Amino acid sequence: MRVRPLAIAVLVLGTPAVFFVAQHFAHVPEMRFAEALRRAEEQPSEERAPKVLIRGVVHAVPAAGQVSPTFWMQDAEGTVFAVEYEGGEALPVLAPGMRVVVLGHAHGGASPFFHASEVRVER
């Protein structure tokens, strides 16, 4: 029965290694919209822009009665930009002045915007 000690050794040595790799590669850098946009524009066209985290304040929301996954946000530098949310969960109820965190990637072009996969309200 040499399999049991081998399995235990693999678990004891492998578990910390898995956590280290997951933590190392799962880190999402926090930045401002201008920096996220610059990083996205530096990517080759066939590659997706890197995922980033942006903290800021809700600047504006769609008009009352209008259902839209888009809202406008202002980051710490004062840049106002559109955020298009396409996450799996329902978008939290937002109001101007609320502090939020968005995770996703920036898109350039004529009307730059942030494509968010997650939106969280900061408390």
Coordinates of N, CA and C in Angstrom, one line a residue:
M1 N 0.8 -1.2 0.0 CA 0.0 0.0 0.0 C 0.9 1.3 0.0
R2 N 1.7 1.4 -1.0 CA 2.5 2.6 -1.1 C 1.7 3.8 -1.7
V3 N 0.6 3.5 -2.2 CA -0.2 4.6 -2.8 C -0.7 5.6 -1.8
R4 N -1.1 5.2 -0.7 CA -1.6 6.1 0.4 C -0.6 7.2 0.8
P5 N 0.7 6.8 1.1 CA 1.7 7.8 1.5 C 2.0 8.8 0.3
L6 N 2.0 8.2 -0.9 CA 2.2 9.0 -2.1 C 1.1 10.1 -2.3
A7 N -0.2 9.6 -2.1 CA -1.3 10.5 -2.3 C -1.3 11.6 -1.2
I8 N -1.0 11.3 0.0 CA -0.9 12.2 1.1 C 0.2 13.3 0.8
A9 N 1.4 12.8 0.3 CA 2.5 13.7 0.0 C 2.1 14.6 -1.1
V10 N 1.4 14.1 -2.1 CA 1.0 15.0 -3.3 C 0.0 16.1 -2.7
L11 N -0.9 15.7 -1.9 CA -1.9 16.6 -1.3 C -1.2 17.7 -0.5
V12 N -0.3 17.2 0.4 CA 0.4 18.2 1.3 C 1.3 19.2 0.5
L13 N 1.9 18.7 -0.5 CA 2.8 19.6 -1.3 C 2.1 20.3 -2.4
G14 N 1.1 19.7 -3.0 CA 0.3 20.2 -4.1 C -0.6 21.3 -3.7
T15 N -1.3 21.2 -2.6 CA -2.3 22.2 -2.2 C -1.7 23.6 -2.1
P16 N -0.6 23.8 -1.3 CA 0.0 25.2 -1.3 C 0.4 25.7 -2.7
A17 N 0.9 24.8 -3.5 CA 1.3 25.2 -4.8 C 0.1 25.7 -5.7
V18 N -1.0 25.0 -5.5 CA -2.2 25.4 -6.3 C -2.7 26.8 -5.8
F19 N -2.7 27.0 -4.5 CA -3.1 28.3 -4.0 C -2.1 29.4 -4.4
F20 N -0.8 29.1 -4.4 CA 0.1 30.1 -4.8 C -0.1 30.5 -6.3
V21 N -0.2 29.6 -7.1 CA -0.5 29.8 -8.6 C -1.8 30.6 -8.8
A22 N -2.8 30.2 -8.1 CA -4.1 30.8 -8.2 C -4.1 32.3 -7.8
Q23 N -3.4 32.5 -6.7 CA -3.3 33.9 -6.2 C -2.5 34.7 -7.1
H24 N -1.4 34.2 -7.6 CA -0.5 34.9 -8.4 C -1.1 35.4 -9.7
F25 N -1.9 34.5 -10.4 CA -2.5 34.8 -11.6 C -3.9 35.4 -11.6
A26 N -4.5 35.3 -10.4 CA -5.8 35.9 -10.3 C -5.8 37.3 -9.8
H27 N -4.7 37.9 -9.6 CA -4.6 39.3 -9.1 C -5.1 40.2 -10.3
V28 N -6.1 41.1 -10.0 CA -6.6 42.0 -10.9 C -6.0 43.4 -10.5
P29 N -5.3 44.1 -11.4 CA -4.7 45.4 -11.0 C -5.8 46.5 -10.9
E30 N -5.6 47.4 -10.0 CA -6.5 48.5 -9.8 C -5.8 49.7 -10.6
M31 N -6.6 50.4 -11.4 CA -6.1 51.6 -12.1 C -7.2 52.5 -12.4
R32 N -6.8 53.6 -13.1 CA -7.8 54.6 -13.5 C -8.2 54.3 -15.0
F33 N -9.3 54.9 -15.5 CA -9.8 54.6 -16.8 C -8.8 54.9 -17.9
A34 N -8.1 56.0 -17.8 CA -7.1 56.4 -18.8 C -6.0 55.3 -19.0
E35 N -5.6 54.8 -17.8 CA -4.5 53.8 -17.9 C -5.0 52.5 -18.4
A36 N -6.3 52.1 -18.0 CA -6.9 50.9 -18.6 C -7.1 51.0 -20.1
L37 N -7.5 52.2 -20.6 CA -7.6 52.4 -22.0 C -6.3 52.3 -22.7
R38 N -5.3 52.9 -22.1 CA -4.0 52.8 -22.8 C -3.5 51.4 -22.9
R39 N -3.7 50.6 -21.8 CA -3.2 49.2 -21.8 C -4.0 48.4 -22.8
A40 N -5.3 48.7 -23.0 CA -6.1 48.0 -23.9 C -5.7 48.3 -25.4
E41 N -5.3 49.6 -25.6 CA -4.9 50.0 -27.0 C -3.5 49.4 -27.3
E42 N -2.7 49.0 -26.3 CA -1.4 48.5 -26.5 C -1.5 47.0 -26.9
Q43 N -2.6 46.3 -26.6 CA -2.8 44.9 -26.9 C -2.9 44.7 -28.4
P44 N -2.4 43.6 -28.9 CA -2.6 43.3 -30.3 C -4.1 43.1 -30.6
S45 N -4.6 43.4 -31.7 CA -6.0 43.4 -32.0 C -6.7 42.0 -31.8
E46 N -6.0 40.9 -31.9 CA -6.5 39.6 -31.7 C -6.6 39.2 -30.3
E47 N -5.9 39.9 -29.4 CA -6.0 39.6 -28.0 C -6.9 40.5 -27.2
R48 N -7.6 39.9 -26.2 CA -8.5 40.7 -25.4 C -7.7 41.5 -24.4
A49 N -8.3 42.7 -24.1 CA -7.6 43.6 -23.2 C -7.6 43.0 -21.8
P50 N -6.5 43.3 -21.0 CA -6.4 42.7 -19.7 C -7.5 43.2 -18.8
K51 N -7.9 42.3 -17.9 CA -9.0 42.6 -16.9 C -8.4 43.5 -15.8
V52 N -9.1 44.6 -15.5 CA -8.7 45.5 -14.5 C -9.8 45.9 -13.5
L53 N -9.5 46.6 -12.4 CA -10.5 47.0 -11.5 C -10.4 48.5 -11.4
I54 N -11.5 49.2 -11.4 CA -11.6 50.6 -11.3 C -12.6 51.0 -10.2
R55 N -12.1 51.9 -9.3 CA -13.0 52.4 -8.2 C -13.5 53.8 -8.6
G56 N -14.7 54.1 -8.3 CA -15.2 55.5 -8.6 C -16.5 55.7 -8.1
V57 N -17.2 56.7 -8.7 CA -18.5 57.2 -8.3 C -19.4 57.1 -9.5
V58 N -20.7 56.7 -9.3 CA -21.6 56.7 -10.3 C -21.9 58.2 -10.7
H59 N -21.7 58.5 -11.9 CA -21.9 59.9 -12.4 C -23.4 60.1 -12.9
A60 N -23.9 59.1 -13.7 CA -25.2 59.2 -14.2 C -25.7 57.8 -14.5
V61 N -27.1 57.7 -14.5 CA -27.7 56.4 -14.8 C -28.8 56.7 -15.9
P62 N -29.2 55.7 -16.6 CA -30.3 55.9 -17.6 C -31.5 56.6 -17.0
A63 N -32.3 57.2 -17.9 CA -33.5 57.9 -17.4 C -34.5 57.0 -16.8
A64 N -35.3 57.5 -15.9 CA -36.2 56.6 -15.1 C -37.2 55.9 -16.1
G65 N -37.4 54.7 -15.9 CA -38.2 53.9 -16.8 C -37.5 53.2 -17.9
Q66 N -36.2 53.6 -18.1 CA -35.4 53.1 -19.2 C -34.6 51.9 -18.7
V67 N -34.7 50.7 -19.3 CA -33.9 49.6 -18.8 C -32.7 49.6 -19.7
S68 N -31.5 49.7 -19.0 CA -30.2 49.7 -19.8 C -29.1 49.2 -18.9
P69 N -28.2 48.3 -19.5 CA -27.1 47.9 -18.7 C -25.9 48.9 -18.7
T70 N -26.2 50.1 -19.2 CA -25.1 51.1 -19.3 C -25.4 52.2 -18.2
F71 N -24.3 52.6 -17.6 CA -24.3 53.8 -16.7 C -23.0 54.5 -16.9
W72 N -22.9 55.7 -16.3 CA -21.6 56.5 -16.4 C -21.0 56.6 -15.1
M73 N -19.7 56.6 -15.1 CA -18.9 56.5 -13.9 C -17.8 57.6 -13.9
Q74 N -17.4 58.1 -12.8 CA -16.2 59.0 -12.7 C -15.2 58.4 -11.8
D75 N -13.9 58.3 -12.3 CA -12.9 57.7 -11.5 C -12.2 58.8 -10.7
A76 N -11.2 58.4 -10.0 CA -10.5 59.3 -9.0 C -9.8 60.4 -9.7
E77 N -9.4 60.3 -11.0 CA -8.8 61.4 -11.8 C -9.9 62.4 -12.3
G78 N -11.2 62.0 -12.2 CA -12.2 62.9 -12.7 C -12.7 62.6 -14.0
T79 N -12.2 61.5 -14.6 CA -12.6 61.1 -16.0 C -14.0 60.4 -15.9
V80 N -14.9 60.9 -16.7 CA -16.2 60.3 -16.8 C -16.3 59.4 -18.0
F81 N -16.7 58.2 -17.8 CA -16.8 57.2 -18.9 C -18.0 56.3 -18.8
A82 N -18.4 55.8 -19.9 CA -19.6 54.9 -20.0 C -19.1 53.5 -19.5
V83 N -20.0 52.8 -18.8 CA -19.8 51.4 -18.3 C -20.9 50.6 -18.9
E84 N -20.5 49.6 -19.7 CA -21.5 48.6 -20.2 C -21.4 47.4 -19.4
Y85 N -22.4 47.0 -18.7 CA -22.4 45.8 -17.9 C -23.0 44.6 -18.6
E86 N -22.2 43.5 -18.6 CA -22.7 42.2 -19.2 C -22.4 41.1 -18.3
G87 N -22.5 41.3 -17.0 CA -22.2 40.2 -16.0 C -23.4 39.3 -15.9
G88 N -23.2 38.2 -15.2 CA -24.2 37.2 -15.0 C -25.3 37.5 -14.0
E89 N -24.9 38.3 -13.0 CA -25.9 38.7 -12.0 C -26.6 40.0 -12.4
A90 N -27.7 40.2 -11.7 CA -28.4 41.5 -12.0 C -27.6 42.7 -11.6
L91 N -27.6 43.7 -12.4 CA -26.9 45.0 -12.0 C -27.5 45.6 -10.8
P92 N -26.7 45.9 -9.8 CA -27.3 46.5 -8.5 C -28.0 47.8 -8.9
V93 N -28.9 48.2 -8.0 CA -29.6 49.5 -8.2 C -28.6 50.6 -7.9
L94 N -28.4 51.4 -8.9 CA -27.4 52.5 -8.8 C -28.0 53.9 -8.8
A95 N -27.4 54.8 -8.2 CA -27.8 56.2 -8.2 C -26.6 57.1 -8.2
P96 N -26.7 58.3 -8.8 CA -25.6 59.2 -8.9 C -25.0 59.4 -7.5
G97 N -23.7 59.4 -7.4 CA -23.0 59.6 -6.1 C -22.6 58.4 -5.4
M98 N -23.1 57.2 -5.8 CA -22.8 55.9 -5.1 C -21.3 55.5 -5.5
R99 N -20.6 55.0 -4.5 CA -19.3 54.5 -4.8 C -19.4 53.1 -5.3
V100 N -18.7 52.8 -6.4 CA -18.7 51.5 -7.0 C -17.4 51.0 -7.4
V101 N -17.3 49.7 -7.6 CA -16.1 49.1 -8.1 C -16.5 48.3 -9.3
V102 N -15.8 48.5 -10.5 CA -16.1 47.7 -11.7 C -14.9 46.9 -12.1
L103 N -15.1 45.6 -12.5 CA -14.1 44.8 -13.0 C -14.4 44.5 -14.5
G104 N -13.4 44.6 -15.3 CA -13.6 44.3 -16.7 C -12.4 44.8 -17.5
H105 N -12.7 45.3 -18.8 CA -11.7 45.8 -19.6 C -12.2 47.0 -20.4
A106 N -11.3 47.9 -20.8 CA -11.6 49.1 -21.5 C -11.6 48.8 -23.0
H107 N -12.4 49.6 -23.7 CA -12.5 49.6 -25.2 C -12.2 51.0 -25.7
G108 N -11.4 51.2 -26.7 CA -11.1 52.5 -27.3 C -12.0 52.8 -28.4
G109 N -11.6 53.7 -29.3 CA -12.4 54.1 -30.4 C -13.0 55.5 -30.3
A110 N -14.0 55.8 -31.1 CA -14.5 57.1 -31.1 C -15.2 57.4 -29.8
S111 N -15.8 56.4 -29.2 CA -16.5 56.6 -27.8 C -15.9 55.5 -26.9
P112 N -14.8 55.8 -26.2 CA -14.3 54.8 -25.3 C -15.2 54.4 -24.2
F113 N -15.2 53.2 -23.8 CA -16.1 52.7 -22.7 C -15.4 51.6 -22.0
F114 N -16.0 51.2 -20.9 CA -15.5 50.1 -20.0 C -16.5 49.0 -20.1
H115 N -16.1 47.8 -20.4 CA -16.9 46.6 -20.5 C -16.8 45.9 -19.2
A116 N -17.8 46.0 -18.4 CA -17.7 45.4 -17.0 C -18.4 44.0 -16.9
S117 N -17.6 43.1 -16.3 CA -18.2 41.8 -16.1 C -18.7 41.7 -14.6
E118 N -18.3 42.6 -13.8 CA -18.8 42.7 -12.4 C -18.9 44.1 -11.9
V119 N -20.0 44.4 -11.2 CA -20.2 45.8 -10.6 C -20.5 45.5 -9.2
R120 N -19.8 46.2 -8.3 CA -20.1 46.1 -6.8 C -20.2 47.4 -6.2
V121 N -21.2 47.6 -5.3 CA -21.3 48.8 -4.6 C -20.4 48.8 -3.4
E122 N -19.6 49.8 -3.2 CA -18.8 49.9 -2.0 C -19.6 50.5 -0.8
R123 N -19.3 50.0 0.3 CA -20.1 50.4 1.5 C -19.1 51.2 2.4

